[in-house]
Coordinates of C-alpha atoms in Angstrom, one line a residue:
Chain C
X1 CA -3.2 42.4 2.7
X2 CA -6.8 42.2 4.0
X3 CA -7.8 43.9 7.2
X4 CA -9.1 41.7 9.9
X5 CA -12.5 42.3 11.4
X6 CA -13.5 43.1 14.9
X7 CA -16.2 40.7 16.3
X8 CA -18.4 41.5 19.2
X9 CA -21.1 39.3 20.7
X10 CA -23.5 40.9 23.1
X11 CA -25.8 38.6 25.1
X12 CA -25.8 36.0 22.3
X13 CA -28.5 33.4 23.0
X14 CA -29.7 30.6 20.8
X15 CA -32.5 28.2 21.5
X16 CA -33.8 25.3 19.5
X17 CA -37.4 25.1 20.6
X18 CA -37.1 24.9 24.4
X19 CA -33.6 23.7 24.3
X20 CA -31.2 26.5 25.4
X21 CA -27.9 25.9 23.5
X22 CA -26.0 29.3 23.7
X23 CA -26.7 31.1 26.9
X24 CA -26.1 34.9 27.1
X25 CA -22.6 34.9 25.6
X26 CA -20.5 38.1 25.7
X27 CA -17.1 38.4 24.1
X28 CA -15.0 40.4 21.8
X29 CA -12.4 39.3 19.2
X30 CA -9.9 42.0 18.2
X31 CA -9.2 42.6 14.5
X32 CA -6.4 40.3 13.1
X33 CA -6.7 37.8 16.0
X34 CA -6.2 34.1 15.6
X35 CA -8.7 32.8 18.1
X36 CA -9.1 29.1 18.9
X37 CA -12.4 28.1 20.4
X38 CA -12.3 24.9 22.5
X39 CA -14.9 23.1 24.6
X40 CA -16.1 19.6 25.4
X41 CA -17.4 17.5 22.5
X42 CA -21.1 18.3 21.8
X43 CA -21.0 21.6 23.7
X44 CA -22.4 23.5 20.8
X45 CA -19.3 24.8 19.1
X46 CA -20.7 24.5 15.6
X47 CA -24.0 26.1 16.7
X48 CA -21.9 28.9 18.1
X49 CA -20.1 29.4 14.8
X50 CA -23.2 29.1 12.7
X51 CA -25.0 31.6 14.9
X52 CA -22.2 34.1 14.5
X53 CA -22.8 34.2 10.8
X54 CA -26.6 34.1 10.8
X55 CA -26.6 30.6 9.2
X56 CA -28.7 29.9 12.3
X57 CA -30.9 32.8 13.4
X58 CA -30.1 33.8 16.9
X59 CA -32.9 33.9 19.5
X60 CA -31.7 37.1 21.2
X61 CA -28.6 39.3 21.5
X62 CA -26.5 40.9 18.9
X63 CA -23.4 40.0 16.8
X64 CA -21.5 42.9 15.5
X65 CA -18.7 42.9 12.9
X66 CA -16.8 46.1 13.0
X67 CA -19.6 47.6 15.1
X68 CA -22.3 46.7 12.5
X69 CA -24.9 43.9 12.6
X70 CA -23.5 40.9 10.7
X71 CA -24.5 40.9 7.0
X72 CA -22.9 38.2 4.8
X73 CA -23.4 40.2 1.6
X74 CA -21.7 43.2 3.1
X75 CA -19.0 41.8 5.4
X76 CA -16.3 39.7 3.8
X77 CA -16.6 36.4 5.7
X78 CA -15.4 32.9 4.7
X79 CA -16.2 29.6 6.4
X80 CA -14.3 26.3 6.2
X81 CA -16.5 23.4 7.2
X82 CA -15.4 20.2 8.9
X83 CA -16.7 18.1 6.0
X84 CA -15.4 18.5 2.4
X85 CA -17.3 21.5 0.9
X86 CA -15.6 21.8 -2.4
X87 CA -18.0 21.9 -5.4
X88 CA -17.7 18.5 -7.1
X89 CA -18.4 19.9 -10.5
X90 CA -15.6 22.4 -10.4
X91 CA -11.9 21.9 -10.9
X92 CA -9.4 22.9 -8.3
X93 CA -8.8 26.3 -9.9
X94 CA -12.6 26.8 -10.5
X95 CA -13.2 26.0 -6.9
X96 CA -10.7 28.5 -5.7
X97 CA -12.3 31.0 -8.0
X98 CA -15.8 30.3 -6.8
X99 CA -15.9 32.9 -4.0
X100 CA -14.4 35.5 -6.2
X101 CA -17.1 34.9 -8.9
X102 CA -19.7 35.4 -6.2
X103 CA -18.1 38.5 -5.0
X104 CA -17.8 39.8 -8.6
X105 CA -14.1 40.5 -8.3
X106 CA -12.5 42.0 -11.5
X107 CA -11.3 39.3 -14.0
X108 CA -7.6 40.3 -13.9
X109 CA -7.5 40.3 -10.1
X110 CA -9.4 37.0 -10.0
X111 CA -6.8 35.3 -12.1
X112 CA -4.0 36.7 -10.0
X113 CA -5.5 35.6 -6.7
X114 CA -6.4 32.1 -8.0
X115 CA -2.7 31.7 -9.1
X116 CA -1.4 33.1 -5.9
X117 CA -3.4 30.9 -3.5
X118 CA -3.2 27.8 -5.6
X119 CA 0.6 28.2 -5.4
X120 CA 0.5 28.8 -1.6
X121 CA -1.4 25.6 -0.9
X122 CA 0.7 23.7 -3.4
X123 CA -2.1 22.7 -5.8
X124 CA -0.9 24.4 -9.0
X125 CA 0.0 21.0 -10.7
X126 CA -3.5 19.8 -9.9
X127 CA -5.4 22.8 -11.2
X128 CA -7.5 20.8 -13.7
X129 CA -8.3 18.0 -11.3
X130 CA -11.9 17.5 -10.0
X131 CA -12.5 16.9 -6.3
X132 CA -13.2 13.2 -6.7
X133 CA -9.6 12.9 -8.0
X134 CA -8.0 14.5 -4.9
X135 CA -7.1 13.2 -1.4
X136 CA -8.7 14.4 1.8
X137 CA -5.8 16.8 2.6
X138 CA -5.8 18.2 -0.9
X139 CA -9.6 18.8 -0.7
X140 CA -9.1 20.7 2.6
X141 CA -6.3 22.8 1.0
X142 CA -8.7 23.7 -1.8
X143 CA -11.2 24.9 0.8
X144 CA -8.5 26.9 2.5
X145 CA -7.3 28.5 -0.7
X146 CA -10.9 29.3 -1.7
X147 CA -11.5 30.9 1.7
X148 CA -8.3 33.0 1.7
X149 CA -8.6 34.0 -2.0
X150 CA -11.6 36.2 -1.2
X151 CA -9.3 38.0 1.3
X152 CA -11.9 37.7 4.1
X153 CA -12.0 40.0 7.0
X154 CA -13.2 37.1 9.1
X155 CA -12.4 33.4 8.5
X156 CA -14.4 30.9 10.5
X157 CA -13.1 27.3 10.6
X158 CA -15.2 24.5 12.1
X159 CA -12.8 21.7 13.1
X160 CA -11.4 21.7 9.5
X161 CA -8.6 19.2 10.3
X162 CA -10.6 16.8 12.5
X163 CA -10.7 14.1 9.9
X164 CA -7.1 14.2 8.8
X165 CA -4.2 12.2 9.9
X166 CA -1.7 13.8 12.3
X167 CA 1.0 14.5 9.7
X168 CA -1.4 16.3 7.3
X169 CA -2.9 18.1 10.2
X170 CA 0.5 19.5 11.3
X171 CA 1.3 20.5 7.7
X172 CA -2.0 22.3 7.2
X173 CA -1.8 24.0 10.7
X174 CA 1.5 25.5 9.6
X175 CA 0.0 26.6 6.3
X176 CA -2.8 28.3 8.1
X177 CA -0.4 30.2 10.4
X178 CA 1.6 31.3 7.3
X179 CA -1.6 32.5 5.5
X180 CA -2.9 34.3 8.7
X181 CA 0.4 36.1 9.2
X182 CA 0.5 37.1 5.5
X183 CA -3.1 38.4 5.3
X184 CA -4.0 39.7 8.8
X185 CA -7.4 38.1 8.6
X186 CA -9.3 37.5 11.9
X187 CA -9.5 33.8 12.3
X188 CA -11.9 31.9 14.6
X189 CA -10.8 28.2 14.6
X190 CA -13.0 25.7 16.4
X191 CA -11.5 22.6 17.6
X192 CA -11.9 19.9 20.3
X193 CA -8.2 19.2 20.1
X194 CA -6.5 21.1 22.9
X195 CA -3.0 20.6 21.5
X196 CA -4.2 22.1 18.2
X197 CA -5.7 25.1 20.0
X198 CA -2.5 25.8 21.9
X199 CA -0.4 25.3 18.8
X200 CA -2.4 27.7 16.6
X201 CA -4.2 30.3 18.8
X202 CA -2.9 33.6 19.9
X203 CA -5.9 33.6 22.1
X204 CA -8.0 30.7 23.3
X205 CA -11.7 30.9 24.1
X206 CA -12.9 28.1 26.4
X207 CA -16.6 27.2 26.3
X208 CA -18.6 25.4 29.0
X209 CA -20.9 22.4 28.2
X210 CA -24.5 22.9 27.3
X211 CA -25.9 25.5 27.6
X212 CA -22.8 27.0 26.2
X213 CA -21.3 30.0 27.9
X214 CA -18.0 31.7 27.8
X215 CA -15.8 30.2 30.5
X216 CA -12.7 32.2 29.9
X217 CA -10.3 33.8 27.5
X218 CA -6.7 32.8 27.7
X219 CA -3.7 34.6 26.1
X220 CA -1.2 32.4 24.4
X221 CA 2.1 34.3 24.4
X222 CA 4.2 31.3 23.2
X223 CA 6.6 32.3 20.5
X224 CA 6.4 30.8 17.0
X225 CA 7.3 28.3 15.7
X226 CA 5.9 26.5 18.7
X227 CA 7.4 23.4 20.1
X228 CA 4.7 21.0 21.3
X229 CA 7.2 19.2 23.5
X230 CA 8.4 22.4 25.3
X231 CA 7.7 22.9 29.0
X232 CA 5.7 26.1 28.4
X233 CA 3.6 24.4 25.7
X234 CA 2.8 21.4 27.9
X235 CA 2.0 23.7 30.8
X236 CA -0.5 25.8 28.8
X237 CA -2.0 22.7 27.3
X238 CA -2.5 21.2 30.8
X239 CA -4.0 24.5 32.0
X240 CA -6.6 24.4 29.1
X241 CA -7.3 20.8 29.8
X242 CA -8.0 21.5 33.5
X243 CA -10.3 24.4 32.5
X244 CA -12.3 22.1 30.3
X245 CA -12.3 19.3 32.8
X246 CA -13.2 21.3 35.9
X247 CA -16.2 23.4 35.1
Chain D
X1 CA -4.6 -0.1 -33.0
X2 CA -6.8 -0.8 -30.0
X3 CA -5.1 2.1 -28.1
X4 CA -6.2 4.6 -30.8
X5 CA -9.8 3.3 -31.1
X6 CA -10.5 2.5 -27.5
X7 CA -9.8 4.3 -24.2
X8 CA -8.6 1.1 -22.6
X9 CA -8.5 -2.7 -23.0
X10 CA -11.8 -3.0 -21.1
X11 CA -13.6 -1.0 -23.8
X12 CA -12.2 -3.2 -26.5
X13 CA -13.2 -6.5 -24.8
X14 CA -16.6 -5.1 -24.0
X15 CA -17.2 -4.4 -27.7
X16 CA -15.9 -7.9 -28.6
X17 CA -18.3 -9.5 -26.0
X18 CA -21.2 -7.4 -27.3
X19 CA -20.6 -8.5 -30.9
X20 CA -20.3 -12.2 -29.8
X21 CA -23.5 -12.0 -27.8
X22 CA -25.4 -10.4 -30.7
X23 CA -24.0 -13.0 -33.2
X24 CA -24.9 -15.8 -30.8
X25 CA -28.4 -14.5 -30.4
X26 CA -28.8 -14.3 -34.2
X27 CA -27.6 -17.8 -34.6
X28 CA -30.0 -19.2 -32.0
X29 CA -32.8 -17.2 -33.6
X30 CA -31.8 -18.5 -37.1
X31 CA -31.7 -22.2 -36.1
X32 CA -34.7 -21.8 -33.8
X33 CA -36.9 -20.6 -36.7
X34 CA -35.4 -22.6 -39.5
X35 CA -37.8 -25.5 -40.3
X36 CA -39.4 -25.5 -36.9
X37 CA -42.9 -24.8 -35.7
X38 CA -41.7 -21.5 -34.3
X39 CA -40.7 -20.6 -37.8
X40 CA -44.3 -20.7 -38.9
X41 CA -45.2 -17.6 -36.8
X42 CA -41.8 -15.9 -36.6
X43 CA -39.5 -15.2 -39.6
X44 CA -35.7 -15.8 -39.1
X45 CA -33.2 -13.0 -38.8
X46 CA -32.2 -13.2 -42.4
X47 CA -35.7 -12.5 -43.6
X48 CA -36.1 -9.7 -41.1
X49 CA -32.8 -8.0 -42.0
X50 CA -33.7 -8.4 -45.7
X51 CA -37.1 -6.7 -45.2
X52 CA -35.4 -4.0 -43.0
X53 CA -32.9 -3.1 -45.8
X54 CA -35.7 -3.2 -48.4
X55 CA -37.7 -0.8 -46.3
X56 CA -34.9 1.8 -47.0
X57 CA -36.1 2.1 -50.6
X58 CA -39.6 0.5 -50.7
X59 CA -42.5 2.6 -49.5
X60 CA -45.2 1.5 -47.1
X61 CA -48.2 3.9 -47.0
X62 CA -46.2 6.4 -48.9
X63 CA -43.1 6.5 -46.8
X64 CA -39.8 4.5 -46.6
X65 CA -38.5 3.5 -43.2
X66 CA -36.7 6.8 -43.0
X67 CA -39.9 8.7 -43.5
X68 CA -41.8 6.7 -40.8
X69 CA -38.8 7.2 -38.4
X70 CA -38.8 10.9 -39.2
X71 CA -42.4 11.2 -38.3
X72 CA -42.1 9.3 -35.0
X73 CA -39.0 11.2 -34.1
X74 CA -40.5 14.6 -34.8
X75 CA -43.5 13.7 -32.6
X76 CA -41.2 12.5 -29.9
X77 CA -39.0 15.6 -30.1
X78 CA -41.9 18.0 -29.8
X79 CA -43.5 16.3 -26.8
X80 CA -40.2 15.4 -25.2
X81 CA -38.7 18.9 -25.5
X82 CA -41.8 20.5 -23.8
X83 CA -41.5 17.8 -21.1
X84 CA -37.8 18.6 -20.6
X85 CA -38.4 22.3 -20.2
X86 CA -41.4 22.0 -17.9
X87 CA -40.2 18.9 -16.0
X88 CA -36.8 20.4 -15.2
X89 CA -38.3 23.7 -14.2
X90 CA -40.9 22.2 -12.0
X91 CA -38.5 19.7 -10.4
X92 CA -36.0 22.4 -9.6
X93 CA -38.8 24.7 -8.2
X94 CA -40.4 22.0 -6.0
X95 CA -37.1 20.7 -4.8
X96 CA -35.7 24.2 -3.9
X97 CA -38.8 26.1 -2.7
X98 CA -41.2 24.8 0.0
X99 CA -44.0 27.0 -1.3
X100 CA -43.7 25.6 -4.8
X101 CA -43.6 22.1 -3.4
X102 CA -46.7 22.8 -1.3
X103 CA -48.6 24.1 -4.3
X104 CA -47.6 21.8 -7.1
X105 CA -46.7 18.5 -5.5
X106 CA -50.2 17.3 -4.6
X107 CA -51.2 17.8 -8.3
X108 CA -48.1 16.1 -9.5
X109 CA -48.4 13.2 -7.1
X110 CA -52.0 12.6 -8.4
X111 CA -51.0 12.7 -12.0
X112 CA -47.7 10.7 -11.6
X113 CA -49.1 7.2 -11.0
X114 CA -51.5 7.4 -14.0
X115 CA -50.0 5.5 -17.0
X116 CA -49.8 7.8 -20.0
X117 CA -51.7 5.3 -22.1
X118 CA -54.7 5.9 -19.8
X119 CA -54.9 9.5 -21.0
X120 CA -55.3 8.5 -24.7
X121 CA -59.1 8.5 -24.7
X122 CA -59.3 11.9 -23.0
X123 CA -56.5 13.2 -25.3
X124 CA -58.6 12.2 -28.4
X125 CA -61.7 13.9 -27.0
X126 CA -59.7 17.1 -26.1
X127 CA -57.4 17.3 -29.1
X128 CA -58.9 15.1 -31.8
X129 CA -56.9 12.4 -33.7
X130 CA -54.2 14.8 -34.9
X131 CA -50.7 15.4 -33.9
X132 CA -51.5 17.3 -30.7
X133 CA -52.9 14.1 -29.2
X134 CA -49.6 12.3 -29.8
X135 CA -47.6 15.2 -28.4
X136 CA -49.7 15.3 -25.3
X137 CA -49.2 11.6 -24.6
X138 CA -45.5 11.8 -25.2
X139 CA -45.2 14.9 -23.1
X140 CA -47.0 13.2 -20.1
X141 CA -44.9 10.1 -20.2
X142 CA -41.6 12.0 -20.3
X143 CA -42.7 14.8 -17.9
X144 CA -43.4 12.4 -15.0
X145 CA -40.0 10.8 -15.2
X146 CA -38.0 14.0 -15.7
X147 CA -39.8 15.9 -12.9
X148 CA -39.4 13.2 -10.2
X149 CA -35.7 12.8 -11.0
X150 CA -34.9 16.5 -10.9
X151 CA -37.1 17.0 -7.8
X152 CA -35.2 14.2 -5.9
X153 CA -31.9 15.5 -7.2
X154 CA -32.6 19.0 -5.9
X155 CA -33.7 17.6 -2.6
X156 CA -30.6 15.6 -2.1
X157 CA -28.1 18.5 -2.6
X158 CA -25.5 18.7 0.1
X159 CA -26.7 21.6 2.2
X160 CA -23.1 22.3 3.2
X161 CA -22.4 23.4 -0.4
X162 CA -25.4 25.8 -0.2
X163 CA -24.2 27.1 3.1
X164 CA -20.7 27.5 1.7
X165 CA -22.0 29.7 -1.1
X166 CA -24.2 31.7 1.3
X167 CA -21.2 32.3 3.5
X168 CA -19.3 33.7 0.6
X169 CA -22.1 36.2 0.2
X170 CA -24.2 34.5 -2.5
X171 CA -27.7 35.7 -2.9
X172 CA -30.5 33.2 -3.8
X173 CA -30.2 33.7 -7.5
X174 CA -26.4 33.0 -7.3
X175 CA -27.0 29.9 -5.1
X176 CA -29.5 28.6 -7.6
X177 CA -27.2 29.3 -10.6
X178 CA -23.9 28.2 -9.1
X179 CA -24.9 25.4 -6.8
X180 CA -28.4 24.1 -7.2
X181 CA -28.4 23.7 -11.0
X182 CA -24.9 22.2 -11.4
X183 CA -25.5 19.8 -8.5
X184 CA -28.7 18.6 -10.1
X185 CA -27.3 18.0 -13.6
X186 CA -26.6 14.3 -13.2
X187 CA -30.3 13.8 -12.0
X188 CA -31.5 15.9 -14.9
X189 CA -29.7 13.6 -17.3
X190 CA -31.0 10.5 -15.5
X191 CA -34.5 11.8 -15.8
X192 CA -34.0 12.8 -19.5
X193 CA -32.7 9.3 -20.3
X194 CA -35.6 7.6 -18.7
X195 CA -37.9 10.2 -20.3
X196 CA -36.6 9.5 -23.8
X197 CA -37.3 5.8 -23.4
X198 CA -40.8 6.3 -22.1
X199 CA -41.4 8.8 -25.0
X200 CA -40.6 6.1 -27.5
X201 CA -43.0 3.8 -25.8
X202 CA -45.7 6.5 -25.8
X203 CA -45.2 7.5 -29.5
X204 CA -45.7 3.9 -30.6
X205 CA -48.9 3.7 -28.5
X206 CA -50.2 7.0 -29.8
X207 CA -49.5 6.0 -33.4
X208 CA -51.1 2.7 -32.9
X209 CA -54.4 4.4 -32.0
X210 CA -54.8 6.2 -35.2
X211 CA -52.1 7.4 -37.6
X212 CA -51.2 7.1 -41.2
X213 CA -47.4 7.4 -40.7
X214 CA -44.8 6.6 -38.1
X215 CA -43.2 3.5 -36.7
X216 CA -46.2 2.7 -34.5
X217 CA -48.4 2.9 -37.6
X218 CA -46.0 0.6 -39.5
X219 CA -46.3 -2.0 -36.7
X220 CA -50.1 -1.8 -36.5
X221 CA -50.6 -1.9 -40.3
X222 CA -48.2 -4.9 -40.4
X223 CA -50.6 -6.6 -37.9
X224 CA -53.6 -5.7 -40.0
X225 CA -52.2 -7.3 -43.2
X226 CA -50.6 -10.1 -41.3
X227 CA -47.1 -9.1 -42.3
X228 CA -44.8 -10.2 -39.5
X229 CA -41.7 -8.9 -41.2
X230 CA -43.1 -5.4 -41.4
X231 CA -43.9 -5.6 -37.6
X232 CA -40.3 -6.6 -36.9
X233 CA -38.9 -3.9 -39.2
X234 CA -40.8 -1.3 -37.1
X235 CA -39.6 -2.8 -33.9
X236 CA -36.0 -3.0 -35.1
X237 CA -36.2 0.7 -36.2
X238 CA -37.5 1.7 -32.8
X239 CA -34.7 -0.2 -31.1
X240 CA -32.0 1.3 -33.3
X241 CA -33.3 4.9 -32.9
X242 CA -33.7 4.4 -29.2
X243 CA -30.2 3.1 -28.9
X244 CA -28.8 6.1 -30.9
X245 CA -30.7 8.6 -28.8
X246 CA -29.5 7.0 -25.6
X247 CA -25.9 7.0 -26.9
X248 CA -26.1 10.7 -27.9
X249 CA -27.5 11.5 -24.5
X250 CA -24.7 9.6 -22.7
X251 CA -22.2 11.4 -24.8
X252 CA -23.6 14.8 -23.9
X253 CA -23.8 13.8 -20.2
X254 CA -20.2 12.6 -20.4
X255 CA -19.1 16.0 -21.6
X256 CA -21.1 18.0 -19.1
X257 CA -20.6 15.7 -16.1
X258 CA -16.9 14.8 -16.3
X259 CA -16.7 15.5 -12.6
X260 CA -19.3 12.8 -11.8
X261 CA -18.8 9.1 -11.7
X262 CA -21.8 8.6 -13.9
X263 CA -20.4 11.0 -16.5
X264 CA -16.9 9.6 -16.4

C-alpha cells in the first residue's frame, strides 16, 4: 500500500501577465484524503492543479508535499488529464508500464504491478491493443491504471470523466473509490459536476470564480456506498450548489 | 487461396485492378505506336521490354543494367543515409528546442527553397566531377524533405503526452526518448519516403551532368546516340527500383508504426 502525501499551499498566487488567476490560496490536504475540488466553469481549476505540480510556474507562494517544496522527480505524483493521454504507440500493457519505466522500478515488480492494475481495471484481455483500438472509457481506464501502478503518494485528476457518458462515469467513479481505498493515495479530483464531487469526495474544496480563491472546505461524512437519491446526499449536493451559486 | 495470400478481399481486388490497369495501359501504348506517326518517335512496349531484358546480359559502357543500377543505388544510399541522419537530428532538435530553432531555422529556410539542381554548378566547382558531387546533390534533395517533415512532426506532438511523462517524473532525456522520438516516427517515415523519391530524381540529374556509369548516364548516352529504347530502359529501371524502395520503406513503417493509421 502506498502512503498518501500531505499537501500544503501557502499564499499560492498565479498570474498570467497582468491577469490574476489564483489569488493567495491557503489550504492543506491531509495524507490519504480523497478531495474533490469544485468551482464554476472557467474558474481556473486546471490552472490550480497545474500550479500545484509546477507544470505552471507559480508567481508567488509555496506548495509543499510532505513539508518539502514540490519536486516531481522526488515526489511520487501522478496526473490524469481530462483528454486522453495514453501514448498511441504503446499497447495497453506498455502504457500501464510507462510510468514504472520512467521511475526505473525493478523488472519483476514492474511485471507484477502491470498485471495487478490491468486486472483491476478489467483490461487484461486487451493487453496487446493499441489506444486507437479502444473505446473512450477503456482509454481512461488505461490512464487510471498507469497512474495507480506507480503507487503515487499524490494523484491529481483533472475532470477525467467529463467526456464520458453517465453509465461509464458511475462505473469508473466506483473503480476510483476501490483503488483509493486499497492504496491510501491522496487524491485531488477536479470536477465541475457537483453530484460527482459529493459522490466521491471525503472532503470538498469549493473555489470562487476568477481570481480563484478558496471559498470553503466541506466535510463529507456520508457512508459508502453512497446513494445519490438519499435525503442526506441531496441535502449536501444542494448545499454545495448554493455555495457555488452565492459567492 | 485468396485468404492465404491476401489479408482481405480488398487487397485481392486491388491487385486485380492494378494488373488490369497496367495491361490496359500497355495495350493502348502498343496500338498507339503500332504503324502510327507516334511510333516513329516512340517504340512500342514489346520493343522496350525486349531491350530491357536484353540489358540484363548486354553491356552498355561496360555495365549491364544491374551494374548501372548498382552505381546509381550506391550513390543514392550514401547521400540519402547522410541526409537521413542529419535531417532527422536537425528536425528533432529544431522542433523540440527553441534555441536550436532560433539558430538553425534561418539557415535552413534560406536553403530549403533552392532546388537541388541549382547547386550542381557550385558542387562541380567545390567537389569536381567525381562521386562527391553526386553525393552532395542527392544529400541536399533528401535532407530538405526529411528535415521539414521531422520538424513539423516534432512541433505537432500532443503536449499533454509530454506533460504526462513529466508528471511521472521524466527528465528531459526520458521525455525525448520515450515521447518525442516515438511520436515523431510517422513523420520521420513520411520525410524518408519523400526523400528517397527526390534522391532518385537527384541522382539522375547528377549522372546526366557527367558520369560514365549509372542510370542517368544510360539515359543521357541513349539520347546522344539517338537510342530511344535505351532511354526507356533507364527510365523503366528507375521506376522499378523506386517502386521497390518505396515498398520496402512502407513495409518497415508498417512494422514500426502498427499503432498508427498510416502504418496499419
